[in-house]
Coordinates of C-alpha atoms in Angstrom, one line a residue:
M1 CA -29.4 28.4 6.9
K2 CA -25.6 28.8 7.2
I3 CA -25.8 27.8 10.9
M4 CA -27.7 24.6 10.0
S5 CA -25.2 23.8 7.3
F6 CA -22.3 24.3 9.7
F7 CA -23.8 22.0 12.3
K8 CA -24.5 19.5 9.5
R9 CA -20.8 19.5 8.5
Q10 CA -19.7 19.2 12.1
N11 CA -22.0 16.2 12.7
S12 CA -20.6 14.6 9.5
V13 CA -17.0 15.0 10.7
V14 CA -17.9 13.5 14.1
L15 CA -19.8 10.6 12.5
T16 CA -16.9 9.7 10.0
T17 CA -14.3 10.0 12.8
I18 CA -16.2 7.6 15.1
F19 CA -16.8 5.3 12.2
G20 CA -13.1 5.3 11.3
L21 CA -12.0 4.6 14.9
I22 CA -14.4 1.7 15.2
V23 CA -13.2 0.2 11.9
I24 CA -9.5 0.6 13.1
G25 CA -10.4 -1.0 16.4
I26 CA -12.1 -4.0 14.8
L27 CA -9.2 -4.5 12.3
I28 CA -6.5 -4.4 15.1
C29 CA -8.4 -7.1 17.0
L30 CA -8.9 -9.2 14.0
P31 CA -6.5 -12.2 14.0
T32 CA -4.8 -13.1 10.7
G33 CA -4.3 -16.8 11.6
Y34 CA -0.5 -16.5 11.1
E35 CA 0.5 -15.0 14.4
D36 CA 2.1 -18.1 15.9
A37 CA 4.7 -19.1 13.2
L38 CA 6.6 -22.2 14.1
I39 CA 10.0 -20.6 13.4
Y40 CA 9.4 -18.0 16.1
Q41 CA 8.3 -20.4 18.8
G42 CA 10.8 -20.7 21.6
T43 CA 12.4 -17.3 20.7
E44 CA 12.6 -13.9 22.1
R45 CA 12.7 -10.8 20.0
A46 CA 14.7 -8.0 21.6
V47 CA 16.7 -4.9 20.9
G48 CA 20.4 -4.9 21.7
K49 CA 23.2 -2.3 21.5
V50 CA 26.4 -3.4 19.8
V51 CA 29.3 -2.8 22.1
G52 CA 31.9 -4.8 20.2
T53 CA 32.5 -6.5 16.9
D54 CA 34.8 -9.2 15.5
N55 CA 35.1 -9.2 11.7
S56 CA 37.8 -11.8 11.4
A57 CA 35.4 -14.4 10.0
I58 CA 34.3 -12.2 7.2
I59 CA 35.5 -13.1 3.7
T60 CA 35.7 -10.1 1.3
S61 CA 35.8 -10.4 -2.4
G62 CA 35.5 -7.1 -4.1
L63 CA 32.1 -5.7 -3.2
I64 CA 30.9 -9.0 -1.9
Q65 CA 31.2 -10.0 1.8
S66 CA 30.3 -13.5 3.2
G67 CA 30.9 -15.4 6.3
E68 CA 30.0 -14.3 9.8
Q69 CA 30.3 -11.1 11.9
L70 CA 30.4 -11.7 15.7
C71 CA 29.0 -9.0 17.9
T72 CA 28.9 -8.3 21.6
L73 CA 25.5 -7.0 22.6
E74 CA 23.9 -5.3 25.6
I75 CA 20.2 -6.5 25.6
G76 CA 17.9 -3.5 26.2
N77 CA 14.5 -5.2 26.7
G78 CA 12.7 -8.5 27.1
I79 CA 13.4 -11.3 29.5
F80 CA 17.2 -11.0 28.9
A81 CA 17.3 -7.2 29.5
G82 CA 20.6 -6.0 31.0
Q83 CA 22.6 -9.1 30.0
T84 CA 25.6 -9.0 27.7
L85 CA 25.4 -11.7 25.0
E86 CA 27.4 -12.8 21.9
G87 CA 25.4 -12.6 18.6
V88 CA 26.1 -13.6 15.0
N89 CA 25.4 -11.6 11.9
F90 CA 25.3 -14.0 8.9
L91 CA 26.5 -12.6 5.6
S92 CA 25.3 -14.3 2.4
G93 CA 27.2 -12.3 -0.2
S94 CA 24.1 -10.3 -1.2
L95 CA 24.5 -6.5 -1.1
E96 CA 20.7 -6.2 -1.1
K97 CA 20.2 -8.3 2.1
D98 CA 23.5 -8.2 4.1
K99 CA 24.3 -5.6 6.7
I100 CA 27.4 -4.8 8.7
F101 CA 27.2 -3.6 12.3
K102 CA 29.5 -1.1 14.0
T103 CA 30.0 -0.3 17.7
G104 CA 27.1 1.8 18.9
D105 CA 24.5 0.5 16.5
R106 CA 21.2 -0.9 17.7
A107 CA 20.1 -4.2 16.3
L108 CA 16.9 -6.2 16.2
L109 CA 17.7 -9.6 17.7
T110 CA 16.1 -13.1 17.6
I111 CA 17.2 -15.0 20.7
S112 CA 16.6 -18.8 20.8
Y113 CA 16.4 -20.3 24.3
K114 CA 15.2 -23.2 26.3
G115 CA 14.5 -22.5 29.9
Q116 CA 17.4 -20.4 31.1
E117 CA 19.8 -21.7 28.4
I118 CA 20.4 -19.4 25.5
K119 CA 21.0 -21.4 22.3
S120 CA 21.7 -18.6 19.8
V121 CA 21.5 -14.9 19.2
I122 CA 21.0 -13.8 15.6
L123 CA 21.2 -10.2 14.5
S124 CA 18.2 -9.8 12.2
D125 CA 18.8 -6.2 11.1
H126 CA 19.5 -2.6 12.3
Y127 CA 16.7 -1.4 14.6
R128 CA 14.7 1.2 12.8
L129 CA 11.2 1.1 14.4
D130 CA 11.9 4.2 16.6
K131 CA 12.9 6.3 13.6
E132 CA 9.9 5.0 11.5
F133 CA 7.5 6.0 14.3
I134 CA 9.1 9.4 14.4
L135 CA 8.7 9.8 10.7
L136 CA 5.1 8.8 10.8
A137 CA 4.4 11.1 13.7
V138 CA 6.0 14.1 11.9
F139 CA 3.9 13.3 8.8
A140 CA 0.7 13.1 10.9
V141 CA 1.4 16.4 12.6
F142 CA 2.1 18.2 9.3
L143 CA -1.0 16.7 7.8
V144 CA -3.3 17.8 10.6
V145 CA -1.6 21.3 10.8
F146 CA -2.0 22.0 7.1
A147 CA -5.3 20.1 6.3
G148 CA -7.1 20.2 9.6
K149 CA -9.9 17.7 10.1
I150 CA -9.5 16.5 6.5
G151 CA -5.9 15.7 7.4
F152 CA -7.0 13.7 10.5
Q153 CA -9.4 11.7 8.4
A154 CA -6.7 11.1 5.9
I155 CA -4.6 9.6 8.7
L156 CA -7.6 7.3 9.6
S157 CA -7.8 6.3 6.0
F158 CA -4.1 5.5 5.9
F159 CA -4.3 3.2 8.9
I160 CA -7.4 1.5 7.7
T161 CA -5.8 0.8 4.3
I162 CA -2.7 -0.7 6.0
L163 CA -4.7 -2.8 8.3
M164 CA -7.1 -4.0 5.6
I165 CA -4.2 -5.2 3.5
W166 CA -2.3 -6.8 6.4
K167 CA -5.2 -8.3 8.3
V168 CA -7.6 -9.2 5.5
L169 CA -6.1 -9.2 2.0
V170 CA -2.8 -11.0 2.6
P171 CA -4.3 -13.7 4.9
C172 CA -7.0 -14.3 2.3
Y173 CA -4.4 -14.7 -0.5
L174 CA -2.4 -17.1 1.7
K175 CA -5.5 -19.2 2.4
G176 CA -6.1 -19.6 -1.3
C177 CA -9.1 -17.3 -1.8
S178 CA -9.6 -16.0 -5.4
P179 CA -7.1 -13.2 -5.7
V180 CA -9.1 -11.2 -8.3
W181 CA -12.5 -11.4 -6.4
T182 CA -10.8 -10.8 -3.1
G183 CA -8.9 -7.8 -4.5
I184 CA -12.1 -6.3 -6.0
A185 CA -13.9 -6.7 -2.7
I186 CA -11.1 -5.1 -0.6
T187 CA -10.7 -2.3 -3.1
A188 CA -14.5 -1.6 -3.1
V189 CA -14.6 -1.5 0.7
L190 CA -11.6 0.8 0.9
T191 CA -12.9 3.0 -1.8
A192 CA -16.2 3.4 -0.1
I193 CA -14.6 4.1 3.4
I194 CA -12.0 6.5 2.2
I195 CA -14.5 8.6 0.0
F196 CA -17.0 8.5 2.9
F197 CA -14.3 10.2 5.0
V198 CA -14.2 13.0 2.4
Y199 CA -18.0 13.7 1.9
G200 CA -19.7 11.8 4.7
P201 CA -23.3 10.6 4.1
D202 CA -23.8 12.5 0.9
K203 CA -24.8 11.8 -2.7
R204 CA -21.3 12.9 -3.7
T205 CA -19.9 9.8 -1.9
L206 CA -22.1 7.5 -4.0
S207 CA -21.0 9.4 -7.2
A208 CA -17.3 9.3 -6.5
V209 CA -17.4 5.6 -5.3
L210 CA -19.3 4.5 -8.4
G211 CA -17.0 6.4 -10.7
A212 CA -13.8 5.0 -9.1
L213 CA -15.1 1.4 -9.0
L214 CA -16.1 1.5 -12.7
G215 CA -12.6 2.6 -13.4
V216 CA -11.3 -0.3 -11.2
A217 CA -13.5 -2.7 -13.1
T218 CA -12.1 -1.5 -16.4
T219 CA -8.6 -2.0 -15.1
C220 CA -9.4 -5.4 -13.8
I221 CA -10.8 -6.6 -17.1
L222 CA -7.9 -5.2 -19.1
G223 CA -5.4 -6.6 -16.7
I224 CA -6.8 -10.1 -16.9
L225 CA -7.0 -10.0 -20.7
F226 CA -3.5 -8.6 -21.4
T227 CA -1.8 -10.7 -18.7
D228 CA -2.9 -13.7 -20.6
L229 CA -2.1 -12.2 -24.0
F230 CA 1.4 -11.1 -22.8
K231 CA 1.9 -14.6 -21.3
I232 CA 3.0 -13.1 -18.0
H233 CA 3.5 -15.4 -15.0
G234 CA 3.0 -14.0 -11.5
A235 CA 6.5 -15.1 -10.5
V236 CA 7.7 -11.8 -11.9
M237 CA 6.6 -10.2 -8.6
T238 CA 9.4 -9.7 -6.1
S239 CA 9.8 -12.6 -3.6
S240 CA 7.0 -14.6 -5.2
E241 CA 9.3 -17.6 -5.8
S242 CA 10.4 -17.6 -2.1
L243 CA 6.7 -17.8 -1.2
L244 CA 6.2 -20.9 -3.3
Y245 CA 9.2 -22.6 -1.8
S246 CA 7.9 -21.8 1.7
G247 CA 5.1 -24.3 1.3
Y248 CA 2.6 -22.2 -0.7
Q249 CA 3.2 -23.9 -4.0
D250 CA -0.6 -24.0 -4.8
L251 CA -0.9 -20.2 -4.8
D252 CA -2.1 -18.7 -8.1
L253 CA 0.6 -16.1 -8.5
T254 CA -0.6 -15.0 -11.9
S255 CA -4.1 -14.1 -10.5
I256 CA -2.4 -12.2 -7.7
F257 CA -0.4 -10.3 -10.2
M258 CA -3.6 -9.4 -12.1
A259 CA -5.2 -8.2 -8.9
S260 CA -2.1 -6.1 -8.0
I261 CA -2.6 -4.1 -11.2
F262 CA -6.0 -2.6 -10.3
I263 CA -5.2 -2.5 -6.5
G264 CA -2.1 -0.4 -7.3
A265 CA -4.0 2.0 -9.5
S266 CA -7.1 2.3 -7.3
G267 CA -5.6 5.1 -5.1
A268 CA -5.1 7.5 -8.1
M269 CA -8.6 6.6 -9.4
M270 CA -10.1 7.6 -6.0
D271 CA -8.3 10.9 -6.1
L272 CA -9.5 11.7 -9.6
A273 CA -13.1 10.6 -8.8
V274 CA -13.2 12.9 -5.8
D275 CA -11.7 15.8 -7.8
I276 CA -14.3 15.5 -10.6
T277 CA -17.2 15.0 -8.2
S278 CA -16.2 18.1 -6.2
A279 CA -15.9 20.1 -9.5
V280 CA -19.3 19.0 -10.8
Y281 CA -20.9 19.7 -7.4
E282 CA -19.4 23.2 -7.3
V283 CA -20.8 23.9 -10.8
I284 CA -24.3 22.6 -9.8
S285 CA -24.2 24.7 -6.6
K286 CA -23.6 27.8 -8.7
K287 CA -26.1 26.9 -11.3
P288 CA -28.9 24.8 -9.6
D289 CA -31.0 24.5 -12.8
I290 CA -28.2 23.0 -14.9
L291 CA -29.1 20.0 -17.0
P292 CA -27.6 16.6 -16.3
A293 CA -25.9 16.6 -19.7
E294 CA -24.3 20.0 -19.1
A295 CA -23.0 18.8 -15.7
V296 CA -21.5 15.7 -17.3
L297 CA -19.7 17.8 -19.9
S298 CA -18.3 20.0 -17.1
G299 CA -16.9 17.0 -15.4
L300 CA -15.4 15.7 -18.6
R301 CA -13.6 19.0 -19.1
V302 CA -12.1 18.8 -15.7
G303 CA -11.1 15.2 -16.3
R304 CA -9.2 16.0 -19.4
A305 CA -6.6 17.7 -17.2
A306 CA -5.7 14.3 -15.7
M307 CA -2.5 13.1 -17.2
T308 CA -1.7 9.4 -17.6
T309 CA 1.9 10.1 -16.6
T310 CA 0.7 10.0 -13.0
L311 CA 1.1 6.2 -12.7
L312 CA 4.2 6.2 -15.0
L313 CA 6.1 8.4 -12.6
A314 CA 4.7 6.5 -9.6
Y315 CA 6.1 3.2 -10.9
S316 CA 9.3 4.4 -12.6
G317 CA 11.3 4.8 -9.4
G318 CA 10.9 1.1 -8.7
Y319 CA 12.7 0.0 -11.8
I320 CA 15.1 2.8 -12.5
S321 CA 18.1 0.6 -11.6
L322 CA 17.0 -2.0 -14.1
L323 CA 16.9 0.7 -16.8
M324 CA 20.4 1.8 -15.9
V325 CA 21.6 -1.8 -16.2
F326 CA 20.1 -2.1 -19.7
M327 CA 21.6 1.2 -20.8
A328 CA 25.0 0.3 -19.3
Q329 CA 25.0 -3.0 -21.3
G330 CA 23.8 -1.3 -24.5
T331 CA 20.7 -3.6 -24.7
P332 CA 18.6 -2.9 -27.8
I333 CA 15.2 -1.3 -27.0
D334 CA 13.3 -4.0 -28.8
H335 CA 14.9 -6.6 -26.5
I336 CA 14.2 -4.6 -23.4
L337 CA 10.5 -4.2 -24.2
N338 CA 10.2 -7.9 -25.0
Y339 CA 11.6 -9.2 -21.7
K340 CA 8.9 -10.7 -19.5
Y341 CA 9.6 -8.6 -16.4
V342 CA 9.7 -5.4 -18.5
A343 CA 6.5 -6.3 -20.3
A344 CA 4.9 -6.9 -16.9
E345 CA 5.9 -3.3 -15.8
V346 CA 4.5 -2.0 -19.1
L347 CA 1.3 -3.9 -18.6
D348 CA 1.0 -2.6 -15.0
T349 CA 1.6 1.0 -16.0
V350 CA -0.5 1.2 -19.2
V351 CA -3.5 -0.7 -18.0
G352 CA -3.5 1.2 -14.7
S353 CA -3.3 4.5 -16.7
F354 CA -6.1 3.3 -19.0
G355 CA -8.3 2.8 -15.9
L356 CA -7.4 6.2 -14.6
V357 CA -8.5 7.8 -17.9
T358 CA -11.8 6.0 -17.8
V359 CA -12.6 7.2 -14.3
A360 CA -13.2 10.8 -15.7
P361 CA -16.2 9.9 -18.0
F362 CA -17.6 7.4 -15.5
T363 CA -17.5 9.8 -12.6
S364 CA -18.7 12.7 -14.7
L365 CA -21.7 10.6 -15.7
M366 CA -22.5 9.5 -12.1
A367 CA -22.1 13.1 -10.8
G368 CA -24.2 14.5 -13.6
L369 CA -27.0 12.1 -12.9
L370 CA -27.0 12.0 -9.1
L371 CA -26.2 15.6 -8.2
T372 CA -28.3 17.6 -10.5
R373 CA -31.7 18.9 -9.3
K374 CA -34.6 16.4 -9.6
K375 CA -38.2 17.2 -8.9
G376 CA -37.3 20.5 -7.3
S377 CA -34.8 19.2 -4.7
M378 CA -31.1 20.1 -4.5
P379 CA -28.5 17.5 -3.9
S380 CA -27.7 16.8 -0.3

């Protein structure tokens, strides 16, 4: 019996891995429809090493720098590899966006050309892709070393999530699809795939997926309701106004904000749904004749340990500088909480936490009903 169970687990791992690789392959090949942007036609993207700088055209006023920095660059790749070119780093006076290059830095370049004539070389930013890949590789190695095959499946889930957002969700939003319904569909698909990686073809997968999606649905309804009651406009999202001015003025930013609430909270809901499902399954495996109501109560007891501060801490890092500004200026707390962008963060955090809390009873109920013994058969 133990040997059969072992082979069943091994087959499940192979099945989920093959499924994950197929999904990743399909998503990589899926076009977004925005690959050939007009602003990048007639340009070459390359990496160059800064071998000299000229800061004489930079105007400094306190912390703010504006003007232009001229850089001499050795091109490292692309059709202009090996050439030495002069590039410009434009400074707008924004500490958030501006960057200053030093000799020895590597820069990501946009080279405009026509035939053999180079029209301009713009330094977009410091080149970081190599370091980002190193960080991801180290993360992947640690994950596989400490979590084994589950860690490998987590990596597959990670890439599928990124590709689903970039290849499906974002293009659908730009094309004017309903943000809420598109967000629900993408979240449902990701939830099913990620939990499938955990359990494989098993009743536990269905239990955890249903519990998580019921929590997502709760968050969605509350998000829509209170976004309207709070009179929040989607322009509170970072860079949303820039999107409107880029020719997408017909986008429904408020609906996109509503969808972002339950999409952002869905990951924590999945984790809790899996934890509760596993706990209930373990209880049932130790006591096969347990009644469904008892199994549900066991899941609820496990779920009570879930703290709503999970999302609060997850979101707090993003607006800590804003809180520092308020404190430094001595802004009264009632004024702070009433500001639109603060109310938007409160809405995001509280509604997401509310959905997280409801996942516990939903998942406990699903697990109790689906995993307990029925007509003499044990859960698969």
